[in-house]
Amino acid sequence: MTLLLMFLGMIALVTINVPIAVALGVIALIAMVVTSGAAAIPNAGLVLFTGATSFPLIAIPLFILAGAIMNATGISRRLIAFASALFGAIRGGLAMVSISASLFFAEISGSAVADVAALGSILIPAMKKRGYSTPFAAAVTSSSATLAVIIPPSIPMIIYGVMSESSIVELFVAGVIPGVVGGILLMAVAYLLALRNGFPVEHAFQLRRVWTTFRDAGWALLLPVIILGGIFTGWVTATEGAGLAVVAALVVGGLIYREIDLAALRSAALDGGVQTAVVMLLVATSALLGDYLTEAQVPQRVADSIIGITESRWAILALLNVFFLAIGLFLHSAAAIILVVPVVMPLVHAAGIDPVHFGLVVTLNLGIGQQTPPVASVLVTACSVAKADIWDVSKVNVYFVAVLLAVLVMVTYLPAVPMSLVELFYR
């Protein structure tokens, strides 16, 4: 009952346009005062400060900045040219370019919204110019960016790792195979839609063109090797890897390619700072709420009530999938992870579910939420870039969302797929 009242109170505040982070803090303070009296208020400031000073969270602004540098220094353009040389000979080749470039770009930025904003501004107009329908161009760009959040480095995974006290490196590794499989499936769907709609072939395959674009993009292609290689081998932590990403992007873009758009970089850095501030305020106020919930033993009671219904790990995963899909309709991924994960983790542990496996399930669920209105943050960004109606895009995007759901089912009920590399290298 306590959890329900708190949730209803938060929804009431959000509906009158109170920011989610502020609503979390207000509800937590009210609950603390009602339970422990005004004496609990002085401790709130300390809890807020402690919650926002987690070292792994420093990776978030650094990865966002690395993505901004990539886009402002011509790195993104070179990656798109190389992908075009590889896939341009296939019908609907620009869709393949969009998918492959999104998966690669996410290996630096870790952000689906940044992915759409950076690559969509280049690829969506190009697709429209070549005769692709506007809804298709927006849908394929949006869905491939969302799939990319399970490929390392992933900002939602970083937040989940902090909130659940799980290994961020293992979360990154677990996302590799599902991300690649999902990318191949997205390309297959894009190809079938291209055949049905008669989308063009860009050019004949030329090995010389592949070699030329590969040579031009060679340094850019080394970026994820350096960054992820350092993280996976244990030479650097995920946070240090984020700093390495910034330095590497500056060296490659600024010193080697000698291209830098300072105005675009400044704008992207400011946007990244705003995104980071929003996340950090959410983390701080969620720590306050988590402190209260822990003292009231609410998560433990939730776990006991669900275990009382079923002890089957697969049934519990199904319930949690439905729950997170529903939450994703109304909350951004960072807010949903921060608000809900601490509540359900006792249930996850009690059911014997691996926290790393569950982290991938959560990330995919909330990624699908980025494609489904009313919130649909990534879809809205793609529609804004494409100047398209969100419902027209959604009618096409349903095919790509089906792929994301198929990947979710695979990850949920075939845990060996995401966890095989984790078991091989870390356990």
CSV table of C-alpha atoms in Angstrom, one decimal:
chain,number,residue,atom,x,y,z
A,1,MET,CA,0.0,0.0,0.0
A,2,THR,CA,2.9,2.4,0.9
A,3,LEU,CA,4.5,1.8,-2.5
A,4,LEU,CA,1.2,2.3,-4.4
A,5,LEU,CA,0.5,5.6,-2.6
A,6,MET,CA,4.0,6.9,-3.3
A,7,PHE,CA,3.7,5.9,-7.0
A,8,LEU,CA,0.2,7.6,-7.3
A,9,GLY,CA,1.6,10.7,-5.6
A,10,MET,CA,4.5,10.8,-8.0
A,11,ILE,CA,2.2,10.4,-11.0
A,12,ALA,CA,0.0,13.2,-9.7
A,13,LEU,CA,3.0,15.5,-9.5
A,14,VAL,CA,4.3,14.5,-13.0
A,15,THR,CA,0.9,15.2,-14.6
A,16,ILE,CA,1.1,18.8,-13.4
A,17,ASN,CA,4.5,19.2,-15.1
A,18,VAL,CA,6.7,18.7,-12.0
A,19,PRO,CA,10.0,17.3,-13.2
A,20,ILE,CA,10.4,13.6,-12.4
A,21,ALA,CA,13.5,14.1,-10.3
A,22,VAL,CA,11.8,16.8,-8.2
A,23,ALA,CA,8.7,14.6,-7.8
A,24,LEU,CA,10.9,11.7,-6.6
A,25,GLY,CA,12.5,14.0,-4.0
A,26,VAL,CA,9.3,15.5,-2.8
A,27,ILE,CA,7.6,12.1,-2.4
A,28,ALA,CA,10.6,10.7,-0.5
A,29,LEU,CA,10.8,13.7,1.8
A,30,ILE,CA,7.1,13.5,2.6
A,31,ALA,CA,7.4,9.7,3.3
A,32,MET,CA,10.4,10.2,5.6
A,33,VAL,CA,8.7,13.0,7.6
A,34,VAL,CA,5.5,11.0,7.9
A,35,THR,CA,7.4,7.9,9.1
A,36,SER,CA,10.2,9.5,11.2
A,37,GLY,CA,9.2,13.1,11.8
A,38,ALA,CA,11.0,16.3,10.9
A,39,ALA,CA,14.2,14.9,12.5
A,40,ALA,CA,14.8,13.0,9.2
A,41,ILE,CA,15.1,16.1,7.1
A,42,PRO,CA,18.7,17.1,8.0
A,43,ASN,CA,19.9,13.7,6.8
A,44,ALA,CA,18.3,14.2,3.4
A,45,GLY,CA,21.0,16.5,2.1
A,46,LEU,CA,23.7,14.0,3.0
A,47,VAL,CA,21.9,11.2,1.2
A,48,LEU,CA,21.4,13.4,-1.9
A,49,PHE,CA,25.1,14.3,-2.0
A,50,THR,CA,26.2,10.7,-1.5
A,51,GLY,CA,23.8,9.4,-4.1
A,52,ALA,CA,25.2,11.8,-6.8
A,53,THR,CA,28.9,11.2,-6.2
A,54,SER,CA,29.2,7.6,-7.6
A,55,PHE,CA,32.4,7.3,-9.6
A,56,PRO,CA,31.0,5.2,-12.4
A,57,LEU,CA,28.5,7.8,-13.3
A,58,ILE,CA,31.3,10.1,-14.5
A,59,ALA,CA,31.4,7.9,-17.6
A,60,ILE,CA,28.0,9.3,-18.8
A,61,PRO,CA,29.1,12.9,-19.7
A,62,LEU,CA,32.4,11.6,-21.0
A,63,PHE,CA,30.8,9.1,-23.5
A,64,ILE,CA,28.3,11.8,-24.6
A,65,LEU,CA,31.2,14.2,-25.2
A,66,ALA,CA,33.1,11.6,-27.1
A,67,GLY,CA,30.1,11.2,-29.4
A,68,ALA,CA,29.9,14.9,-29.9
A,69,ILE,CA,33.5,15.1,-30.9
A,70,MET,CA,33.0,12.3,-33.4
A,71,ASN,CA,30.2,14.2,-35.1
A,72,ALA,CA,32.1,17.5,-35.0
A,73,THR,CA,35.3,16.2,-36.5
A,74,GLY,CA,34.1,14.3,-39.6
A,75,ILE,CA,34.5,10.9,-38.0
A,76,SER,CA,30.8,10.1,-38.4
A,77,ARG,CA,30.9,11.1,-42.1
A,78,ARG,CA,33.9,8.7,-42.8
A,79,LEU,CA,32.1,5.8,-41.0
A,80,ILE,CA,29.0,6.4,-43.2
A,81,ALA,CA,31.1,6.5,-46.4
A,82,PHE,CA,32.7,3.2,-45.5
A,83,ALA,CA,29.3,1.6,-44.6
A,84,SER,CA,27.9,2.9,-47.9
A,85,ALA,CA,30.8,1.2,-49.8
A,86,LEU,CA,30.0,-2.1,-48.1
A,87,PHE,CA,26.2,-2.1,-48.4
A,88,GLY,CA,25.4,0.4,-51.2
A,89,ALA,CA,25.1,-2.4,-53.7
A,90,ILE,CA,22.2,-4.0,-51.8
A,91,ARG,CA,18.6,-2.9,-52.5
A,92,GLY,CA,17.8,-0.5,-49.7
A,93,GLY,CA,21.5,-0.1,-49.1
A,94,LEU,CA,21.1,3.3,-47.3
A,95,ALA,CA,19.0,1.6,-44.7
A,96,MET,CA,21.8,-0.9,-44.2
A,97,VAL,CA,24.2,2.0,-43.9
A,98,SER,CA,21.9,3.6,-41.2
A,99,ILE,CA,21.8,0.4,-39.2
A,100,SER,CA,25.5,-0.4,-39.3
A,101,ALA,CA,26.6,3.2,-38.7
A,102,SER,CA,24.2,3.4,-35.7
A,103,LEU,CA,25.7,0.3,-34.2
A,104,PHE,CA,29.2,1.6,-34.6
A,105,PHE,CA,28.4,5.1,-33.4
A,106,ALA,CA,26.9,3.7,-30.2
A,107,GLU,CA,30.2,2.1,-29.4
A,108,ILE,CA,31.5,5.6,-28.7
A,109,SER,CA,28.6,7.6,-27.5
A,110,GLY,CA,26.5,5.0,-25.6
A,111,SER,CA,23.4,7.2,-26.2
A,112,ALA,CA,20.5,6.4,-28.5
A,113,VAL,CA,19.3,10.0,-28.7
A,114,ALA,CA,22.8,11.2,-29.5
A,115,ASP,CA,23.0,8.5,-32.2
A,116,VAL,CA,19.7,9.6,-33.9
A,117,ALA,CA,20.6,13.3,-33.6
A,118,ALA,CA,24.1,12.8,-35.1
A,119,LEU,CA,23.5,10.3,-37.8
A,120,GLY,CA,19.9,11.0,-38.6
A,121,SER,CA,20.7,14.6,-39.6
A,122,ILE,CA,23.0,13.1,-42.3
A,123,LEU,CA,21.2,9.9,-43.3
A,124,ILE,CA,17.5,10.7,-43.2
A,125,PRO,CA,17.8,13.6,-45.7
A,126,ALA,CA,20.0,11.4,-47.9
A,127,MET,CA,17.4,8.6,-47.9
A,128,LYS,CA,14.5,11.0,-48.6
A,129,LYS,CA,16.5,12.4,-51.5
A,130,ARG,CA,17.0,8.9,-53.0
A,131,GLY,CA,13.3,8.1,-52.9
A,132,TYR,CA,12.9,6.4,-49.6
A,133,SER,CA,9.6,7.2,-47.8
A,134,THR,CA,10.0,9.7,-44.9
A,135,PRO,CA,8.4,7.3,-42.4
A,136,PHE,CA,10.7,4.5,-43.4
A,137,ALA,CA,13.8,6.7,-43.1
A,138,ALA,CA,12.8,7.8,-39.6
A,139,ALA,CA,11.8,4.4,-38.5
A,140,VAL,CA,14.9,2.5,-39.5
A,141,THR,CA,17.2,5.3,-38.0
A,142,SER,CA,15.2,5.3,-34.7
A,143,SER,CA,15.0,1.5,-34.2
A,144,SER,CA,18.7,0.9,-35.0
A,145,ALA,CA,19.7,3.6,-32.5
A,146,THR,CA,17.7,2.0,-29.8
A,147,LEU,CA,19.2,-1.5,-30.5
A,148,ALA,CA,22.6,0.2,-30.1
A,149,VAL,CA,22.0,0.9,-26.4
A,150,ILE,CA,22.7,-2.8,-25.6
A,151,ILE,CA,26.1,-2.6,-27.4
A,152,PRO,CA,28.9,-1.3,-25.2
A,153,PRO,CA,29.3,1.3,-24.0
A,154,SER,CA,25.7,1.9,-23.0
A,155,ILE,CA,24.6,4.7,-20.7
A,156,PRO,CA,21.5,2.8,-19.5
A,157,MET,CA,23.7,-0.1,-18.6
A,158,ILE,CA,26.0,2.2,-16.6
A,159,ILE,CA,23.1,3.5,-14.6
A,160,TYR,CA,21.7,0.0,-14.1
A,161,GLY,CA,25.2,-1.2,-12.9
A,162,VAL,CA,25.3,1.6,-10.4
A,163,MET,CA,21.8,1.1,-9.1
A,164,SER,CA,22.1,-2.7,-8.9
A,165,GLU,CA,25.7,-2.8,-7.8
A,166,SER,CA,26.5,-5.1,-10.8
A,167,SER,CA,29.7,-5.2,-12.9
A,168,ILE,CA,29.4,-2.6,-15.7
A,169,VAL,CA,32.1,-4.4,-17.7
A,170,GLU,CA,30.1,-7.7,-17.6
A,171,LEU,CA,27.0,-5.8,-18.6
A,172,PHE,CA,28.9,-4.4,-21.6
A,173,VAL,CA,30.1,-7.8,-22.7
A,174,ALA,CA,26.7,-9.4,-22.3
A,175,GLY,CA,25.3,-7.0,-24.8
A,176,VAL,CA,27.7,-7.8,-27.7
A,177,ILE,CA,26.1,-11.0,-29.1
A,178,PRO,CA,22.4,-9.8,-28.8
A,179,GLY,CA,23.4,-6.5,-30.4
A,180,VAL,CA,25.0,-8.1,-33.4
A,181,VAL,CA,22.2,-10.6,-33.8
A,182,GLY,CA,19.6,-7.8,-33.6
A,183,GLY,CA,21.5,-5.7,-36.1
A,184,ILE,CA,21.5,-8.6,-38.6
A,185,LEU,CA,17.7,-9.1,-38.1
A,186,LEU,CA,17.1,-5.3,-38.6
A,187,MET,CA,19.0,-5.5,-41.8
A,188,ALA,CA,16.9,-8.5,-43.0
A,189,VAL,CA,13.6,-6.6,-42.3
A,190,ALA,CA,14.9,-3.5,-44.0
A,191,TYR,CA,15.9,-5.5,-47.0
A,192,LEU,CA,12.4,-7.1,-47.3
A,193,LEU,CA,10.7,-3.7,-46.9
A,194,ALA,CA,13.1,-2.3,-49.6
A,195,LEU,CA,12.1,-5.1,-52.0
A,196,ARG,CA,8.4,-4.5,-51.3
A,197,ASN,CA,8.6,-0.8,-51.8
A,198,GLY,CA,11.2,-0.7,-54.6
A,199,PHE,CA,13.8,1.3,-52.8
A,200,PRO,CA,16.9,1.9,-54.9
A,201,VAL,CA,20.4,0.3,-55.1
A,202,GLU,CA,23.0,3.0,-54.5
A,203,HIS,CA,25.8,1.7,-56.7
A,204,ALA,CA,27.6,-1.4,-57.9
A,205,PHE,CA,30.0,-3.0,-55.5
A,206,GLN,CA,33.5,-1.9,-56.0
A,207,LEU,CA,36.4,-3.4,-54.0
A,208,ARG,CA,38.5,-0.3,-54.7
A,209,ARG,CA,35.8,2.0,-53.2
A,210,VAL,CA,35.7,-0.2,-50.1
A,211,TRP,CA,39.4,0.0,-49.8
A,212,THR,CA,39.5,3.8,-50.3
A,213,THR,CA,36.8,4.4,-47.7
A,214,PHE,CA,38.3,1.9,-45.3
A,215,ARG,CA,41.7,3.6,-45.5
A,216,ASP,CA,40.1,7.0,-44.9
A,217,ALA,CA,38.1,5.7,-41.9
A,218,GLY,CA,40.9,3.5,-40.6
A,219,TRP,CA,41.7,5.7,-37.6
A,220,ALA,CA,38.0,6.1,-36.8
A,221,LEU,CA,37.5,2.3,-36.9
A,222,LEU,CA,40.3,1.9,-34.4
A,223,LEU,CA,38.4,4.0,-31.7
A,224,PRO,CA,36.1,1.2,-30.4
A,225,VAL,CA,39.0,-1.3,-30.6
A,226,ILE,CA,41.1,0.9,-28.3
A,227,ILE,CA,38.3,1.9,-25.9
A,228,LEU,CA,36.5,-1.4,-25.6
A,229,GLY,CA,39.7,-3.4,-25.8
A,230,GLY,CA,41.0,-1.5,-22.8
A,231,ILE,CA,37.7,-2.0,-20.8
A,232,PHE,CA,37.3,-5.7,-21.6
A,233,THR,CA,40.9,-6.6,-20.9
A,234,GLY,CA,40.8,-4.8,-17.6
A,235,TRP,CA,43.4,-2.2,-18.4
A,236,VAL,CA,40.9,0.5,-17.7
A,237,THR,CA,37.6,0.7,-15.9
A,238,ALA,CA,34.4,1.7,-17.7
A,239,THR,CA,34.8,5.3,-16.4
A,240,GLU,CA,38.5,5.5,-17.4
A,241,GLY,CA,37.5,4.1,-20.8
A,242,ALA,CA,35.1,7.0,-21.2
A,243,GLY,CA,37.9,9.4,-20.6
A,244,LEU,CA,40.0,7.4,-23.1
A,245,ALA,CA,37.2,7.8,-25.6
A,246,VAL,CA,37.3,11.6,-25.3
A,247,VAL,CA,41.1,11.7,-25.7
A,248,ALA,CA,41.1,9.2,-28.6
A,249,ALA,CA,38.3,11.1,-30.4
A,250,LEU,CA,40.1,14.4,-30.0
A,251,VAL,CA,43.4,12.9,-31.3
A,252,VAL,CA,41.8,11.2,-34.3
A,253,GLY,CA,39.4,14.0,-35.2
A,254,GLY,CA,41.5,17.1,-34.3
A,255,LEU,CA,45.1,16.0,-34.9
A,256,ILE,CA,44.9,13.3,-37.5
A,257,TYR,CA,41.9,14.3,-39.6
A,258,ARG,CA,42.3,18.0,-38.7
A,259,GLU,CA,38.6,18.6,-38.9
A,260,ILE,CA,36.7,20.2,-36.1
A,261,ASP,CA,33.5,22.2,-36.2
A,262,LEU,CA,33.8,24.2,-32.9
A,263,ALA,CA,30.2,25.6,-33.1
A,264,ALA,CA,28.8,22.1,-33.4
A,265,LEU,CA,31.1,20.7,-30.7
A,266,ARG,CA,30.1,23.5,-28.3
A,267,SER,CA,26.4,22.9,-28.9
A,268,ALA,CA,26.7,19.1,-28.5
A,269,ALA,CA,28.8,19.5,-25.3
A,270,LEU,CA,26.2,21.8,-23.8
A,271,ASP,CA,23.4,19.4,-24.7
A,272,GLY,CA,25.4,16.6,-23.1
A,273,GLY,CA,25.9,18.7,-20.0
A,274,VAL,CA,22.1,19.2,-19.7
A,275,GLN,CA,21.5,15.5,-20.2
A,276,THR,CA,24.0,14.7,-17.5
A,277,ALA,CA,22.6,17.2,-15.1
A,278,VAL,CA,19.1,15.6,-15.5
A,279,VAL,CA,20.5,12.1,-14.9
A,280,MET,CA,22.5,13.2,-11.9
A,281,LEU,CA,19.5,14.9,-10.3
A,282,LEU,CA,17.5,11.8,-10.8
A,283,VAL,CA,20.2,9.7,-9.2
A,284,ALA,CA,20.4,12.0,-6.2
A,285,THR,CA,16.7,12.1,-5.5
A,286,SER,CA,16.3,8.3,-6.2
A,287,ALA,CA,19.0,7.7,-3.5
A,288,LEU,CA,16.7,9.6,-1.1
A,289,LEU,CA,13.8,7.5,-2.1
A,290,GLY,CA,15.9,4.3,-2.0
A,291,ASP,CA,17.0,5.2,1.5
A,292,TYR,CA,13.4,5.4,2.7
A,293,LEU,CA,12.3,2.2,0.9
A,294,THR,CA,15.2,0.3,2.3
A,295,GLU,CA,14.4,1.3,5.9
A,296,ALA,CA,10.7,0.5,5.3
A,297,GLN,CA,11.7,-2.9,3.7
A,298,VAL,CA,9.4,-2.2,0.8
A,299,PRO,CA,11.5,-4.0,-1.8
A,300,GLN,CA,11.7,-7.1,0.4
A,301,ARG,CA,7.9,-7.1,0.8
A,302,VAL,CA,7.4,-6.8,-2.9
A,303,ALA,CA,9.7,-9.7,-3.5
A,304,ASP,CA,8.0,-11.9,-0.9
A,305,SER,CA,4.5,-11.1,-2.4
A,306,ILE,CA,5.6,-12.1,-5.9
A,307,ILE,CA,7.5,-15.2,-4.7
A,308,GLY,CA,4.2,-16.1,-3.0
A,309,ILE,CA,2.5,-16.2,-6.4
A,310,THR,CA,5.2,-18.1,-8.3
A,311,GLU,CA,8.7,-19.3,-7.6
A,312,SER,CA,9.4,-20.0,-11.3
A,313,ARG,CA,12.3,-17.9,-12.5
A,314,TRP,CA,10.8,-17.9,-16.0
A,315,ALA,CA,7.4,-16.8,-14.9
A,316,ILE,CA,9.0,-14.0,-12.8
A,317,LEU,CA,11.0,-12.8,-15.8
A,318,ALA,CA,7.8,-12.8,-17.8
A,319,LEU,CA,6.0,-10.6,-15.2
A,320,LEU,CA,9.0,-8.3,-15.0
A,321,ASN,CA,9.1,-8.0,-18.8
A,322,VAL,CA,5.5,-6.9,-18.9
A,323,PHE,CA,6.1,-4.5,-16.0
A,324,PHE,CA,9.1,-2.8,-17.6
A,325,LEU,CA,7.4,-2.7,-21.0
A,326,ALA,CA,4.5,-0.8,-19.4
A,327,ILE,CA,6.9,1.5,-17.4
A,328,GLY,CA,8.8,2.2,-20.6
A,329,LEU,CA,5.7,3.7,-22.2
A,330,PHE,CA,5.7,6.5,-19.7
A,331,LEU,CA,9.2,7.0,-18.3
A,332,HIS,CA,12.5,7.6,-19.9
A,333,SER,CA,15.0,4.8,-19.5
A,334,ALA,CA,17.2,6.6,-16.9
A,335,ALA,CA,14.2,7.5,-14.8
A,336,ALA,CA,12.7,4.0,-15.0
A,337,ILE,CA,16.0,2.3,-14.0
A,338,ILE,CA,16.6,4.7,-11.1
A,339,LEU,CA,13.1,4.4,-9.8
A,340,VAL,CA,12.3,0.8,-10.3
A,341,VAL,CA,15.5,-1.3,-10.3
A,342,PRO,CA,16.3,-0.9,-6.5
A,343,VAL,CA,12.7,-2.0,-5.7
A,344,VAL,CA,12.9,-5.2,-7.8
A,345,MET,CA,16.5,-6.3,-7.1
A,346,PRO,CA,15.6,-8.3,-4.0
A,347,LEU,CA,13.1,-10.2,-6.1
A,348,VAL,CA,15.7,-10.8,-8.8
A,349,HIS,CA,18.2,-12.2,-6.2
A,350,ALA,CA,15.5,-14.3,-4.5
A,351,ALA,CA,14.5,-15.9,-7.8
A,352,GLY,CA,18.1,-16.8,-8.6
A,353,ILE,CA,18.3,-14.5,-11.7
A,354,ASP,CA,21.7,-13.3,-12.6
A,355,PRO,CA,21.8,-9.5,-12.2
A,356,VAL,CA,23.9,-9.1,-15.3
A,357,HIS,CA,21.4,-11.1,-17.4
A,358,PHE,CA,18.5,-9.1,-15.8
A,359,GLY,CA,20.3,-5.9,-16.7
A,360,LEU,CA,20.2,-6.7,-20.3
A,361,VAL,CA,16.5,-7.6,-20.1
A,362,VAL,CA,15.8,-4.2,-18.4
A,363,THR,CA,17.8,-2.3,-21.0
A,364,LEU,CA,16.0,-3.9,-23.9
A,365,ASN,CA,12.6,-3.4,-22.4
A,366,LEU,CA,13.2,0.3,-21.8
A,367,GLY,CA,14.8,0.6,-25.2
A,368,ILE,CA,11.6,-0.7,-26.8
A,369,GLY,CA,9.8,2.0,-24.7
A,370,GLN,CA,12.0,4.6,-26.6
A,371,GLN,CA,10.0,3.5,-29.7
A,372,THR,CA,6.5,3.4,-28.3
A,373,PRO,CA,4.4,6.6,-27.6
A,374,PRO,CA,3.6,8.5,-25.6
A,375,VAL,CA,7.2,9.1,-24.4
A,376,ALA,CA,9.2,7.5,-27.2
A,377,SER,CA,12.2,9.8,-26.7
A,378,VAL,CA,14.3,8.3,-29.6
A,379,LEU,CA,11.3,8.0,-32.0
A,380,VAL,CA,10.3,11.6,-31.3
A,381,THR,CA,13.9,12.7,-32.0
A,382,ALA,CA,14.0,10.8,-35.3
A,383,CYS,CA,10.6,12.3,-36.3
A,384,SER,CA,11.8,15.8,-35.5
A,385,VAL,CA,14.9,15.3,-37.7
A,386,ALA,CA,12.8,13.8,-40.5
A,387,LYS,CA,9.9,16.3,-40.1
A,388,ALA,CA,7.5,13.4,-40.1
A,389,ASP,CA,4.3,12.6,-38.2
A,390,ILE,CA,5.0,10.2,-35.3
A,391,TRP,CA,2.0,8.0,-36.1
A,392,ASP,CA,2.9,7.6,-39.7
A,393,VAL,CA,6.4,6.6,-38.6
A,394,SER,CA,5.0,4.2,-36.0
A,395,LYS,CA,3.1,2.3,-38.7
A,396,VAL,CA,6.4,1.4,-40.4
A,397,ASN,CA,8.3,1.1,-37.2
A,398,VAL,CA,6.1,-1.7,-36.0
A,399,TYR,CA,8.2,-4.1,-38.1
A,400,PHE,CA,11.5,-3.0,-36.5
A,401,VAL,CA,9.9,-3.0,-33.0
A,402,ALA,CA,9.0,-6.7,-33.7
A,403,VAL,CA,12.7,-7.4,-34.2
A,404,LEU,CA,13.5,-5.7,-30.8
A,405,LEU,CA,10.8,-7.8,-29.2
A,406,ALA,CA,12.3,-11.0,-30.7
A,407,VAL,CA,15.7,-10.0,-29.4
A,408,LEU,CA,14.1,-9.4,-26.0
A,409,VAL,CA,12.5,-12.9,-26.0
A,410,MET,CA,15.8,-14.5,-27.0
A,411,VAL,CA,17.8,-12.6,-24.3
A,412,THR,CA,15.2,-13.4,-21.6
A,413,TYR,CA,14.7,-17.2,-22.3
A,414,LEU,CA,18.0,-18.1,-23.8
A,415,PRO,CA,20.4,-16.6,-21.2
A,416,ALA,CA,23.3,-18.5,-22.7
A,417,VAL,CA,23.2,-16.1,-25.7
A,418,PRO,CA,24.1,-12.9,-23.8
A,419,MET,CA,26.0,-14.6,-21.0
A,420,SER,CA,28.3,-16.9,-23.0
A,421,LEU,CA,31.0,-14.3,-23.4
A,422,VAL,CA,30.7,-13.3,-19.7
A,423,GLU,CA,31.1,-16.9,-18.6
A,424,LEU,CA,34.0,-17.4,-21.0
A,425,PHE,CA,36.1,-14.3,-19.9
A,426,TYR,CA,35.0,-13.3,-16.4
A,427,ARG,CA,33.7,-16.3,-14.5
